[in-house]
Amino acid sequence: MLSLVFIVLLGFAAAEEPEVSDIEVSEVAAPADTFTEDERATLDSTQETHEFKAEVSRLMDIIINSLYSNRDIFLREMISNAADALDKLRFLSLTNPDILADKEELEIRIKVDSEARTITLTDSGVGMTKTDLQNNLGIVAKSGTTEFLEKAQSTDDSLGLIGQFGVGFYSVYLVADKVTVISKNHDDEQYIWESTAKADYTIAKDPRGNTLGRGTQITLHLKDDAEEFLDSKTLEAITTRYSQFINFPILLHQIEEIEKQVPVEKEAKKVDAASEEDEDIEVSEEEDEDEEDEFETIVEEVESWKRVNDAQPLWTKDPKEVTEAEYEEFYKALTKDTEGPMETIHFVAEGEISFRALLFIPKALDSKVYEDYYQKQSNLKLYVRRVLISDEFDDFLPQYMGFVKGVVDSDDLPLNVSRETLAQSKVLQVIAKKLKRKVLESMRKIAERSRQEEEDEEGSEESSEESSEKPEDEYKRFYENYGKSVKMGIMNDAKAKSKLVKLVRFETTKSNGELVSFEDYVDRMGEDQKKIWFLTHETTEKAKAHPALEGFAKRDIEVIYFTEPLDEYFMAHIHEVDGIEPANIAKQNSDAPWKLSKAYEADKTEAEAACEWMKTILGDSVKEVFHSPKLASSPAVITATKFGNTANMERVQSAQSLSDTKASAPEKNLEVNWRHPIIKEIAKRSSEDAEDETAKEMTWMLFQSAQLYSGYMLHETEEFAARINRAVAKGLGVDPDAKAEEEEEEEEEEEEVVEEEAEEEVVAEEEAEEASA
């Protein structure tokens, strides 16, 4: 539909500008080689030139009903046009101060008349002459702002004018069926322009003379379905949303009902002179005071003008001139947050593309950041020359930076006709790239500040005798709130991955509960350590109890704990850190984490036969059974194959409604500790008798219990419970197949009770007969 509008607008503009008619048809006709020279001459001599024609009423209907999807826009467009008129006046007054003599105030006023069903917006701007009314309002898509800029472009002054296409004014017909424009320019009389969005309009000299002094007054006669805009609170909300940062005061007419206490008017007592002489009427002083103190409450309507754009566009100032208190106050007003921001990002980008940005990283986490992660973000507001264009714009920052709040204001951003959507241009891409770089830089600074504060605190700890409360770790709070965003960025933003990896924090087997970075981990690595070892689990406490950690702890190798559902996904996207590959100890690893001893190799050979037998018993439940170098005190552990799911990943996937963990082929390995007595006993029994039922039972129980303490879900719970019961029975010397004693039925007692009740009934009947006799 928008493409159709552009075509119609171009056609209409062509009809208004005479230069278009000078273009020869031959320039756009078929290629010349299809005509002979005589044919071309005949064509040129006989061709006729016509102007494009458009049905104005149809064109207006397209503009009104197709360009705008939100009816609230009409007020934004009216205020923007008024602000342009005030800006033009201020610019012209630099060379002609007399132009301000008609009216000194530079302001915009909005008034509602509920009875007349009208909204009136008045500005004290430059106003329009009769010719301006014809050209600016009578010619669709002719922008007075564009023409004014062309005349003023020879000067060095910067004009922040908004209008570009000349169709914003017609958004008033979204809510009005008739519009009256009264305008007074310094160089002309006051004129009235009226139209009902049909094919014509009227212009007449105002018979009342000059009532405005200077400026323009637009009165909208509202449609029947636009009654909600007669509420001043609704207009205030729309104005605050779209135009709160306009340079000029916006005043909204208010009518308030105020209760007042007024003295009660009493009727004067008519007393005859004769009676006054006959009767001695005495009035005490107390009665006199009581009469004076009598009041009544009345309700009085008071008119006033309320300024609705008190907020100042702080981003337009030089960052060096803004205080922290001003930033905090602006942030709270913008976000309605009770706490101040954790970090403020304020910068001005200049050059071929200029824009200003004021961004904030909140201290407190907004729950909507992750609840509505895949929805349009409304934290970043886009302005063009201080007029809100969109507050649901998520193309400037990547999705994982949705926690950032603030404003972006650009003079160079290309807009479409309606100003409601943005063209995907190079300008937009450049702005987005710079904003992302600034946010990443800010996140890095928070991390560096926290690291520096920690180092300074450690350095001064020995020299300071007095203990003071440890300051809050700023980056720790940031990471607790937005660590998920950092991980999502690693998964989705390949270009920024190297920077985001440095921001990841985690606990390790040596961090004593503190969060550390990959840089810290690498610095503590031993000379023989070839990989960054980590373990994913449900909680840190459960991870510490994982059997696979035993061999690493025995050899003093640091292991990272990852305990969030997202961790396994984002770690799959980190292929190396400083040239070192990460590896999950809960998976089968082809290369050992330490140098294997000769004793291990001997154990592996000795355990080979027992492992093959156990694999035969377990069948397809496992991929492999082998002697593990990871175990020290536990008999066995379950690990995933190289491409299988770890326990943590299996748990995450099972939480997804459409997943089916039972349907996938088993990708688990049973790693056993050959030196453990349980494994030795199973090996002994199986070598003596391959059909030993106890060895089989213990193998299954060992496998299923290893699943549990390795973090896997146990699907065969009934089988496992039955095996536990059999093992308990054997341990207590009880026959595992013995059944529980059945409860004896008390039939005899029930018969006796029935007989006693029958005898009592017979006795009662006999007594009743005797009494009646």
mmCIF file of C-alpha atoms in Angstrom, residues 32 34-46:
data_model
loop_
_atom_site.group_PDB
_atom_site.id
_atom_site.type_symbol
_atom_site.label_atom_id
_atom_site.label_comp_id
_atom_site.label_asym_id
_atom_site.label_seq_id
_atom_site.Cartn_x
_atom_site.Cartn_y
_atom_site.Cartn_z
ATOM 1 C CA ALA A 32 15.747 4.030 -30.312
ATOM 2 C CA THR A 34 13.228 -0.079 -32.692
ATOM 3 C CA PHE A 35 12.384 3.043 -34.733
ATOM 4 C CA THR A 36 13.786 4.306 -37.998
ATOM 5 C CA GLU A 37 14.842 7.957 -38.274
ATOM 6 C CA ASP A 38 11.645 8.819 -40.184
ATOM 7 C CA GLU A 39 9.507 7.051 -37.602
ATOM 8 C CA ARG A 40 11.264 8.875 -34.794
ATOM 9 C CA ALA A 41 10.738 12.248 -36.526
ATOM 10 C CA THR A 42 7.043 11.487 -37.074
ATOM 11 C CA LEU A 43 6.680 10.415 -33.441
ATOM 12 C CA ASP A 44 8.332 13.589 -32.129
ATOM 13 C CA SER A 45 6.219 15.857 -34.310
ATOM 14 C CA THR A 46 2.893 14.243 -33.466
#
